[in-house]
Tab-separated table of C-alpha atoms in Angstrom:
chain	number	residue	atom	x	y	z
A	67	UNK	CA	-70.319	-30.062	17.055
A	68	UNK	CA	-68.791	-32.938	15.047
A	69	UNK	CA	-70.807	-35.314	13.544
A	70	UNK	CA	-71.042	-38.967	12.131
A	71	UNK	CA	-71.400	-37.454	9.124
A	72	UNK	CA	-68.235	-35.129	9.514
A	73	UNK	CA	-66.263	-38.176	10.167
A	74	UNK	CA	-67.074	-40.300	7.024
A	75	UNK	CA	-66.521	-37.423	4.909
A	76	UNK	CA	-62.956	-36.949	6.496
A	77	UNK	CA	-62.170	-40.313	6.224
A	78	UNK	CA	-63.142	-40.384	2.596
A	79	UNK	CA	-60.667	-37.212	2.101
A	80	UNK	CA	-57.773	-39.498	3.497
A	81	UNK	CA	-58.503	-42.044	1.335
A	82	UNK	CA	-60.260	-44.441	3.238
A	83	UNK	CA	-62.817	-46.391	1.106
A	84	UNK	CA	-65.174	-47.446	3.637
A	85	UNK	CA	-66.521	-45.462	7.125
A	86	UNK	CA	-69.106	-46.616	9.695
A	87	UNK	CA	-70.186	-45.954	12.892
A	88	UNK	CA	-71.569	-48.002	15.947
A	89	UNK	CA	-72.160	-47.942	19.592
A	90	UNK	CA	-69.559	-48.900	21.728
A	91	UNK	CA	-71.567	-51.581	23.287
A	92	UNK	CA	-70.622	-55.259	24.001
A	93	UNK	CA	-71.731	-57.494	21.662
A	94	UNK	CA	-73.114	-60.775	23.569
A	95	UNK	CA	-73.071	-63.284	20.799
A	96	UNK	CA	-69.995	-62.452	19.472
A	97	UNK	CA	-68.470	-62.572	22.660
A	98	UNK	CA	-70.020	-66.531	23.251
A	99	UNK	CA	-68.217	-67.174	19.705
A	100	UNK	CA	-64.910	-66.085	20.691
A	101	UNK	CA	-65.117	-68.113	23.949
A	102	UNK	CA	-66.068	-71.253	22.526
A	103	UNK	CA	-63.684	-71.021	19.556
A	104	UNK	CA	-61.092	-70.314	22.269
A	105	UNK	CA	-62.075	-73.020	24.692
A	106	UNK	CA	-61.556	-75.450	21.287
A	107	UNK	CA	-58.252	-74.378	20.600
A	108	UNK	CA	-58.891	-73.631	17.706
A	109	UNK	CA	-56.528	-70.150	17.933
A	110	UNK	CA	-53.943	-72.682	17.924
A	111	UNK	CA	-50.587	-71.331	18.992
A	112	UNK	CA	-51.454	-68.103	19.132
A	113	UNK	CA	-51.618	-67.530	23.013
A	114	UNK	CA	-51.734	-63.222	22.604
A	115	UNK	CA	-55.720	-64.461	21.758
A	116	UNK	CA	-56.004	-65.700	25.446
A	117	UNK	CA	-54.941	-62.950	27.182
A	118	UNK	CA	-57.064	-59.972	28.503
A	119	UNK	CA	-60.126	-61.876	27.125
A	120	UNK	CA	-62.728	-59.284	28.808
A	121	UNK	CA	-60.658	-56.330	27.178
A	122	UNK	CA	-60.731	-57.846	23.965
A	123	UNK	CA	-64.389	-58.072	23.844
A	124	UNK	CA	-65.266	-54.725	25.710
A	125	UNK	CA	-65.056	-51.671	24.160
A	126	UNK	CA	-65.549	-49.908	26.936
A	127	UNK	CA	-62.004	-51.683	28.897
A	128	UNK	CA	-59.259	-49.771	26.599
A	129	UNK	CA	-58.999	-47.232	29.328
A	130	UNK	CA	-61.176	-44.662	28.056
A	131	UNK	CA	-64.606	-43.727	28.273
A	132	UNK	CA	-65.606	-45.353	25.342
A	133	UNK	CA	-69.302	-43.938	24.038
A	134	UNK	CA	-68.492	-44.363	20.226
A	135	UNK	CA	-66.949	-46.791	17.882
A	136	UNK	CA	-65.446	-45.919	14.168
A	137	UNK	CA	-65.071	-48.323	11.929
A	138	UNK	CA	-62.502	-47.666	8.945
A	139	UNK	CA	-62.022	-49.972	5.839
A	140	UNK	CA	-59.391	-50.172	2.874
A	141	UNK	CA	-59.646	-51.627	-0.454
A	142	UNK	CA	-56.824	-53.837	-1.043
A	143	UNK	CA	-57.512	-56.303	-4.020
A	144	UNK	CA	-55.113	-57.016	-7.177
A	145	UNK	CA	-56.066	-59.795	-9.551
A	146	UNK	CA	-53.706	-63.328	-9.626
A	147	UNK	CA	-51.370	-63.872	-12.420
A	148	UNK	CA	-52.738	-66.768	-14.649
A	149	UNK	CA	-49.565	-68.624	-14.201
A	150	UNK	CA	-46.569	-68.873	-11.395
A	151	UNK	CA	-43.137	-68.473	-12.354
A	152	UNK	CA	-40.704	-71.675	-11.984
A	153	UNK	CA	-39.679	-72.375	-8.376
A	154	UNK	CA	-41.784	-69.165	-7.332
A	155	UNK	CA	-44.306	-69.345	-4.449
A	156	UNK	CA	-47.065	-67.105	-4.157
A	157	UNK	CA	-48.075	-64.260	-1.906
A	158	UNK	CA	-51.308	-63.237	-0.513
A	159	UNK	CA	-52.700	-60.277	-2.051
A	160	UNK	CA	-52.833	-58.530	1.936
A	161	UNK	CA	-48.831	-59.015	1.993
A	162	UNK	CA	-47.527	-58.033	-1.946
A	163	UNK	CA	-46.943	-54.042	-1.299
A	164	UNK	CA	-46.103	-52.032	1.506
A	165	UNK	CA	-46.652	-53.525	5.198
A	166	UNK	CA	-50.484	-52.623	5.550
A	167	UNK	CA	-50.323	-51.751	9.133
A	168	UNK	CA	-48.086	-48.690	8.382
A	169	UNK	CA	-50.007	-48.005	5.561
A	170	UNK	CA	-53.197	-47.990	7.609
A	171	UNK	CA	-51.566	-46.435	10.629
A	172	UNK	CA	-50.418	-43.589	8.683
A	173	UNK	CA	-54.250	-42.833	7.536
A	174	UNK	CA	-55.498	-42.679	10.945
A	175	UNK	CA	-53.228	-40.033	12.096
A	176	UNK	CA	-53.897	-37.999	8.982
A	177	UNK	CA	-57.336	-38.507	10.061
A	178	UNK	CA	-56.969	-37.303	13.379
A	179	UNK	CA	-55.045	-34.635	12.627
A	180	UNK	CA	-58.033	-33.370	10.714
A	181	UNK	CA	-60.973	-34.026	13.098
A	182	UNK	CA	-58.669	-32.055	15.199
A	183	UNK	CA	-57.952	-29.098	12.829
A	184	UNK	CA	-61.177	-28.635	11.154
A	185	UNK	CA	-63.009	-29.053	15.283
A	186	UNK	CA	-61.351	-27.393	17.716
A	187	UNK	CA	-63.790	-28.444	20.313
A	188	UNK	CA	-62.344	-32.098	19.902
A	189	UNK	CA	-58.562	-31.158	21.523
A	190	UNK	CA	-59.564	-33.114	24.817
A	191	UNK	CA	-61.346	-36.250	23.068
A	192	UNK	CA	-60.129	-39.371	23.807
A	193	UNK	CA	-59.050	-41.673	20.466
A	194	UNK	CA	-57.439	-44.882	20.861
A	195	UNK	CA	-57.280	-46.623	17.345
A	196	UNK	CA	-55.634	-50.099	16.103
A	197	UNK	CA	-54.350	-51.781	12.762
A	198	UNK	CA	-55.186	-55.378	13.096
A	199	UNK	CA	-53.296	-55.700	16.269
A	200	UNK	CA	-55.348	-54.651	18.825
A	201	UNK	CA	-57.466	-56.215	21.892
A	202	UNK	CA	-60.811	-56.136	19.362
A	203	UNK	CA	-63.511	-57.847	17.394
A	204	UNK	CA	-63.020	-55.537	15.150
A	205	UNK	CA	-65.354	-57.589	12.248
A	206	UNK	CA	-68.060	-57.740	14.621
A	207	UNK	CA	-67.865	-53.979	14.809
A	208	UNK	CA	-67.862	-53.787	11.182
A	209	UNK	CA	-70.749	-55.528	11.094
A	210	UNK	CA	-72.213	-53.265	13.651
A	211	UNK	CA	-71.179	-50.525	11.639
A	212	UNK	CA	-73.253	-51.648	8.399
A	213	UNK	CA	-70.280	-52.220	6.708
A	214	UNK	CA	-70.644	-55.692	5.936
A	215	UNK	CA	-71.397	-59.507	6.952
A	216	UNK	CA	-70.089	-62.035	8.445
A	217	UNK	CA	-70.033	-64.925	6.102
A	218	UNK	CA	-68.908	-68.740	6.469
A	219	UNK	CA	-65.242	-68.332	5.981
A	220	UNK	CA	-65.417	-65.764	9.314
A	221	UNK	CA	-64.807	-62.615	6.772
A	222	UNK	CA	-66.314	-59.433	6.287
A	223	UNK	CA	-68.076	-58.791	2.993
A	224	UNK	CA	-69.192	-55.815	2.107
A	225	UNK	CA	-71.253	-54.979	-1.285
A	226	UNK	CA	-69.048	-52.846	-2.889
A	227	UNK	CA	-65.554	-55.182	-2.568
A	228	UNK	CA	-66.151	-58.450	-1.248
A	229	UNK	CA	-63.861	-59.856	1.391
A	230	UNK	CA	-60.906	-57.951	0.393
A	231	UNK	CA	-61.030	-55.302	2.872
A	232	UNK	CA	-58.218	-54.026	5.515
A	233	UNK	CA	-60.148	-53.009	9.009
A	234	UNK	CA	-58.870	-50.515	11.623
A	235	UNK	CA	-60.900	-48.976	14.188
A	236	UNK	CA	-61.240	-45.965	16.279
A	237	UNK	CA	-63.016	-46.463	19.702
A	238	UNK	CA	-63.664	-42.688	21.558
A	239	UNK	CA	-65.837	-40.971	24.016
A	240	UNK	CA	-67.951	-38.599	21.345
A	241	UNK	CA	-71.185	-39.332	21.161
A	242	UNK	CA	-72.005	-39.930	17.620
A	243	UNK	CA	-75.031	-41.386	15.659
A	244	UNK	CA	-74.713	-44.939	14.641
A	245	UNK	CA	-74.979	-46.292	11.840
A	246	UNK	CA	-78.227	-48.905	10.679
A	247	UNK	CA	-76.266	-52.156	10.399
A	248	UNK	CA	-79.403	-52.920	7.897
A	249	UNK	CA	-79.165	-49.624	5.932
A	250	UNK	CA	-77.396	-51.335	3.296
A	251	UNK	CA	-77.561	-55.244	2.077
A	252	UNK	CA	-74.237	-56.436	1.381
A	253	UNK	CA	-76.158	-59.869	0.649
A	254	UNK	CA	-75.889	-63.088	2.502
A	255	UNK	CA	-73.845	-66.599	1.985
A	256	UNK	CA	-77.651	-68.470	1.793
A	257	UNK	CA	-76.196	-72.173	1.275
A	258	UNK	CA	-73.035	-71.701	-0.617
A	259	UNK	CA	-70.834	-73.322	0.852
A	260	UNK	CA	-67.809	-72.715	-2.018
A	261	UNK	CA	-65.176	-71.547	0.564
A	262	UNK	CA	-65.870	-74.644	2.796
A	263	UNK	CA	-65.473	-77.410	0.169
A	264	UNK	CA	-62.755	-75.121	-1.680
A	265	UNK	CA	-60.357	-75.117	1.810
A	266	UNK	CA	-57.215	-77.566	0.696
A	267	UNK	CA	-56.947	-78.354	4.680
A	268	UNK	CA	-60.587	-78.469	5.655
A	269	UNK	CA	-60.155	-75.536	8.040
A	270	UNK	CA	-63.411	-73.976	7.494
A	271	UNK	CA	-65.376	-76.487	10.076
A	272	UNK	CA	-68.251	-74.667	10.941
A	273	UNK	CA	-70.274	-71.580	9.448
A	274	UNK	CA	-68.021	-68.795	10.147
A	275	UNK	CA	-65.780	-71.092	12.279
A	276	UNK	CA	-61.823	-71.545	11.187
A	277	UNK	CA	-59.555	-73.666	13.001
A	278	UNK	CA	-56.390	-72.038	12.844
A	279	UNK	CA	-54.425	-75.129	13.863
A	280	UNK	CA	-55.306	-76.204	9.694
A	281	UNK	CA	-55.331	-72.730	8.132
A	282	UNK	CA	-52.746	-72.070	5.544
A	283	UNK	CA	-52.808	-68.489	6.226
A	284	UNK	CA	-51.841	-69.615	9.977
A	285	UNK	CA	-49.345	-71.684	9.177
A	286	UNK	CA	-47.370	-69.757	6.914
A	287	UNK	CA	-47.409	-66.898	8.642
A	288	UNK	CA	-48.304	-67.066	12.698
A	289	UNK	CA	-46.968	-70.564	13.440
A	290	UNK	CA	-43.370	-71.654	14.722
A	291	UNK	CA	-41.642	-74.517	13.563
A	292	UNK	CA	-42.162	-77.497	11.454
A	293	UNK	CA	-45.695	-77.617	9.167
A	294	UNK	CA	-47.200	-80.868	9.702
A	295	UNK	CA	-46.989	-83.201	6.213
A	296	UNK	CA	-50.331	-83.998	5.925
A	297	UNK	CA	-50.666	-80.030	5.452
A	298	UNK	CA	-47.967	-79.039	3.904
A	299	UNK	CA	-48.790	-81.043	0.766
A	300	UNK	CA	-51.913	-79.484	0.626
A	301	UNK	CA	-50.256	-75.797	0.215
A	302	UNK	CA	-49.188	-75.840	-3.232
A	303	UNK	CA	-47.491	-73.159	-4.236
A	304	UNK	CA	-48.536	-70.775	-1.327
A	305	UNK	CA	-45.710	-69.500	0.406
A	306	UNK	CA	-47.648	-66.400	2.518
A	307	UNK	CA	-50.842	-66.636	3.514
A	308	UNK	CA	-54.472	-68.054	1.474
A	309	UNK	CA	-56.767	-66.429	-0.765
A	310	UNK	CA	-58.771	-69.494	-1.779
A	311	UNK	CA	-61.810	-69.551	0.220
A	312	UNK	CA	-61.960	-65.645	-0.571
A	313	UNK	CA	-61.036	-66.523	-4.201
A	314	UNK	CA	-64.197	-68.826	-4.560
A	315	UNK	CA	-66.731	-66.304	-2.985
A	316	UNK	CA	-69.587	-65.671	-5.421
A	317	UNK	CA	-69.472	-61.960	-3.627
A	318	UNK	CA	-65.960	-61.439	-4.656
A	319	UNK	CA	-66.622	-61.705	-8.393
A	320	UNK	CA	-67.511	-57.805	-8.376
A	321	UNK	CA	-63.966	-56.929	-6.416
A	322	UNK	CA	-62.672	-54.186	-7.996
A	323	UNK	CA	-58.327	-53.259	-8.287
A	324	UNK	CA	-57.084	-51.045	-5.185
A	325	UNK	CA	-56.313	-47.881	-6.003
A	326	UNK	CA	-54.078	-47.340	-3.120
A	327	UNK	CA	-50.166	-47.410	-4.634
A	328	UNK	CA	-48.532	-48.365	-1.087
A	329	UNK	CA	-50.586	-51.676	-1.200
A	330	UNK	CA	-49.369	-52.458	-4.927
A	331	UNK	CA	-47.198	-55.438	-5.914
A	332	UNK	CA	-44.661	-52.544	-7.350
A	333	UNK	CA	-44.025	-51.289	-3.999
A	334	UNK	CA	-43.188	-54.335	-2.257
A	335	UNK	CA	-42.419	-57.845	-3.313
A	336	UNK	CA	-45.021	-58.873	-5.734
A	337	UNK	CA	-47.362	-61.556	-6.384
A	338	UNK	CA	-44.138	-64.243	-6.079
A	339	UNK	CA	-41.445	-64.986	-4.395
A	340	UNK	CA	-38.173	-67.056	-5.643
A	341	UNK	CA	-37.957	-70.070	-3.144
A	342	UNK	CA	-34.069	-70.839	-4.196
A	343	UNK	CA	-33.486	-67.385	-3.074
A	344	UNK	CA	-35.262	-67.507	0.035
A	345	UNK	CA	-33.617	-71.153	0.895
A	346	UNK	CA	-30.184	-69.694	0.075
A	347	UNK	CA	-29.984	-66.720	2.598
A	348	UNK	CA	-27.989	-67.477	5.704
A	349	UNK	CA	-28.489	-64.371	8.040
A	350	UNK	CA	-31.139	-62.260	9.405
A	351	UNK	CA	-29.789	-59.267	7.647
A	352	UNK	CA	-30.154	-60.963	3.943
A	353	UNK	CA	-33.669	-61.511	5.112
A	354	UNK	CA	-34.486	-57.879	6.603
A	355	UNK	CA	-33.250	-56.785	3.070
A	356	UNK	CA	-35.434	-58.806	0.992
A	357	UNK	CA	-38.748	-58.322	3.370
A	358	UNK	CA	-38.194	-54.839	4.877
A	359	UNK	CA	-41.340	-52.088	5.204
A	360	UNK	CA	-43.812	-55.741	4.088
A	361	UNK	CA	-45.645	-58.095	6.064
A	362	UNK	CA	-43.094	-60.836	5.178
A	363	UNK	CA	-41.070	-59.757	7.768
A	364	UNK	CA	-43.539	-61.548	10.559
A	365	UNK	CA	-42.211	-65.281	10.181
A	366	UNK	CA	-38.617	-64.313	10.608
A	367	UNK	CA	-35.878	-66.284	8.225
A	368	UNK	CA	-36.396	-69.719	9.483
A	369	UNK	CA	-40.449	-69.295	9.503
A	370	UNK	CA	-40.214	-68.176	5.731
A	371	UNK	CA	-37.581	-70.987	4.886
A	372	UNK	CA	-39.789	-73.387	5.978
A	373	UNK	CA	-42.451	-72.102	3.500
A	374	UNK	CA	-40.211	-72.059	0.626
A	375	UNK	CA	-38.659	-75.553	1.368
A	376	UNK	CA	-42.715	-76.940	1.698
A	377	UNK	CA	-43.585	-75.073	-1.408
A	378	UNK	CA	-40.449	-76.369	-3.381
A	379	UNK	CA	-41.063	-79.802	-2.321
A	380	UNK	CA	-44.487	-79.359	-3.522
A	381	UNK	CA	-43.296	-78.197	-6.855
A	382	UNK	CA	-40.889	-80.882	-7.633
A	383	UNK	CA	-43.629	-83.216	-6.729
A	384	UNK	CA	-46.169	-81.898	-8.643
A	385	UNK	CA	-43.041	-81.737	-11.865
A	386	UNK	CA	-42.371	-85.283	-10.911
């Protein structure tokens, strides 16, 4: 009979750095939090968050029999160059190699493919898994899990590497031991308050409340159309997605380089990006070929022009 145990130790043999497992279980609190931070707005224009808001917060609606929940976590940190080149914006460290999701995705099935091998008994379990995409809280889970906390800037951080942690999950109808969320300490945000006062947009307005309609992740990556001045001077050089309120974290001192080559700078397109290049493409197939198999892909041409022309303006301002 497969166990929790047998799991993690799969999981580790695919590569994944970090394995828990929970109860499948609704999670009242967290549920209240999404509501409310819905009911604000603060999810801004991304409506997807609105939808199916009872499936997103209950295991036990994906349309299985869900008993068990497995929680699966990447390393994916690389340290910052000390300085950017000229008329180069810079890219999150989630988006500078290979597109995470297939990266991630990839894993799973590998995993899978081994419960299934190694226990025969499993053919007719139920699995349904997601990359960051899926109808699920998937931090609170992590949490849940023992993997982590949930600090002020709404991350996970676990004690071994920080905030800088891809999450996928596994939700199935085994019955498997859960983990003690308190087995571990992974520490606690006390009253630092770094990431809050180190937000350029003031997004952070709450503990572990972000307003998305301010976040410079958000806007450079989820939202259509023009950015709004008053926060577009405030992104600097950032052309794809923030680090700074992870950057600040006393927890992420200890972070430690990814070992995983897909999610390296050399296999996608780096730390930086030229903005005179971006600026000058004209078609959708100039931009497919510069942003193919990464996460740059998800603005589209005129969502990643817009970055480049806010982060150029920025530039010349700050040269000026």
């Amino acid at each position: 009979m497969i166990t929790s145990k047998d799991i993690k130790q799969l999981a580790g043999r695919v590569g994944f750095d970090l394995c828990g497992v929970t109860t499948a279980e609704i999670v009242p609190e967290a549920v209240e939090a999404l509501y409310r931070w819905l009911d604000k707005g603060y999810q801004a224009r991304m409506s997807w968050m609105e939808r199916n808001r009872a499936r997103r917060t209950d295991p036990g609606q994906v349309g299985i029999e869900a008993r068990s929940v497995i929680m699966l976590g990447l390393n994916y940190y690389q340290p910052n160059s000390e300085t950017a080149p000229d008329g180069h914006g810079r890219i999150s460290r989630y988006a500078r190699g290979r597109d995470y999701h297939k990266v991630v995705e990839a894993m799973i099935k590998r995993l899978l493919k081994l419960i299934r091998t190694r226990f025969p008994e499993t053919d007719n379990t139920a699995f349904k898994w997601w990359v960051d995409y899926g109808p699920f809280l998937e931090r609170t889970y992590a949490a849940k899990a023992g993997l982590g906390y949930l600090a002020k800037n709404s991350m996970l951080i676990n004690r071994q590497f920080g905030s800088w942690i891809f999450l996928a999950e596994i939700v199935t109808d085994l019955e498997l031991e859960p983990d003690d969320p308190d087995a571990i300490s992974h520490g606690r945000c006390g009253k630092c308050r770094l990431c809050i006062d180190a937000c350029p947009t003031n997004a952070i307005i709450g503990d572990g409340v972000v307003d998305s309609n301010r976040c410079i992740s958000y806007l450079t990556v989820e939202r259509p159309g023009v950015i709004p001045d008053g926060l577009a001077a405030k992104m600097g050089n950032l052309i794809f997605g923030c680090d700074i309120c992870q950057e600040v974290c006393p927890h992420n001192h200890r972070a430690q380089a990814t070992t995983h080559a897909e999610l390296k700078s050399s296999k996608g397109l780096g730390e930086f990006l030229d903005t005179s290049a971006v600026l000058s493409m004209q078609t959708r197939e100039e931009f497919l070929q510069l942003t193919a198999g990464t996460t740059l892909t998800r603005p589209g041409l005129e969502g990643l022009k817009t970055n480049a022309r806010v982060v150029s303006d920025n530039i010349s301002k700050r040269m000026s």
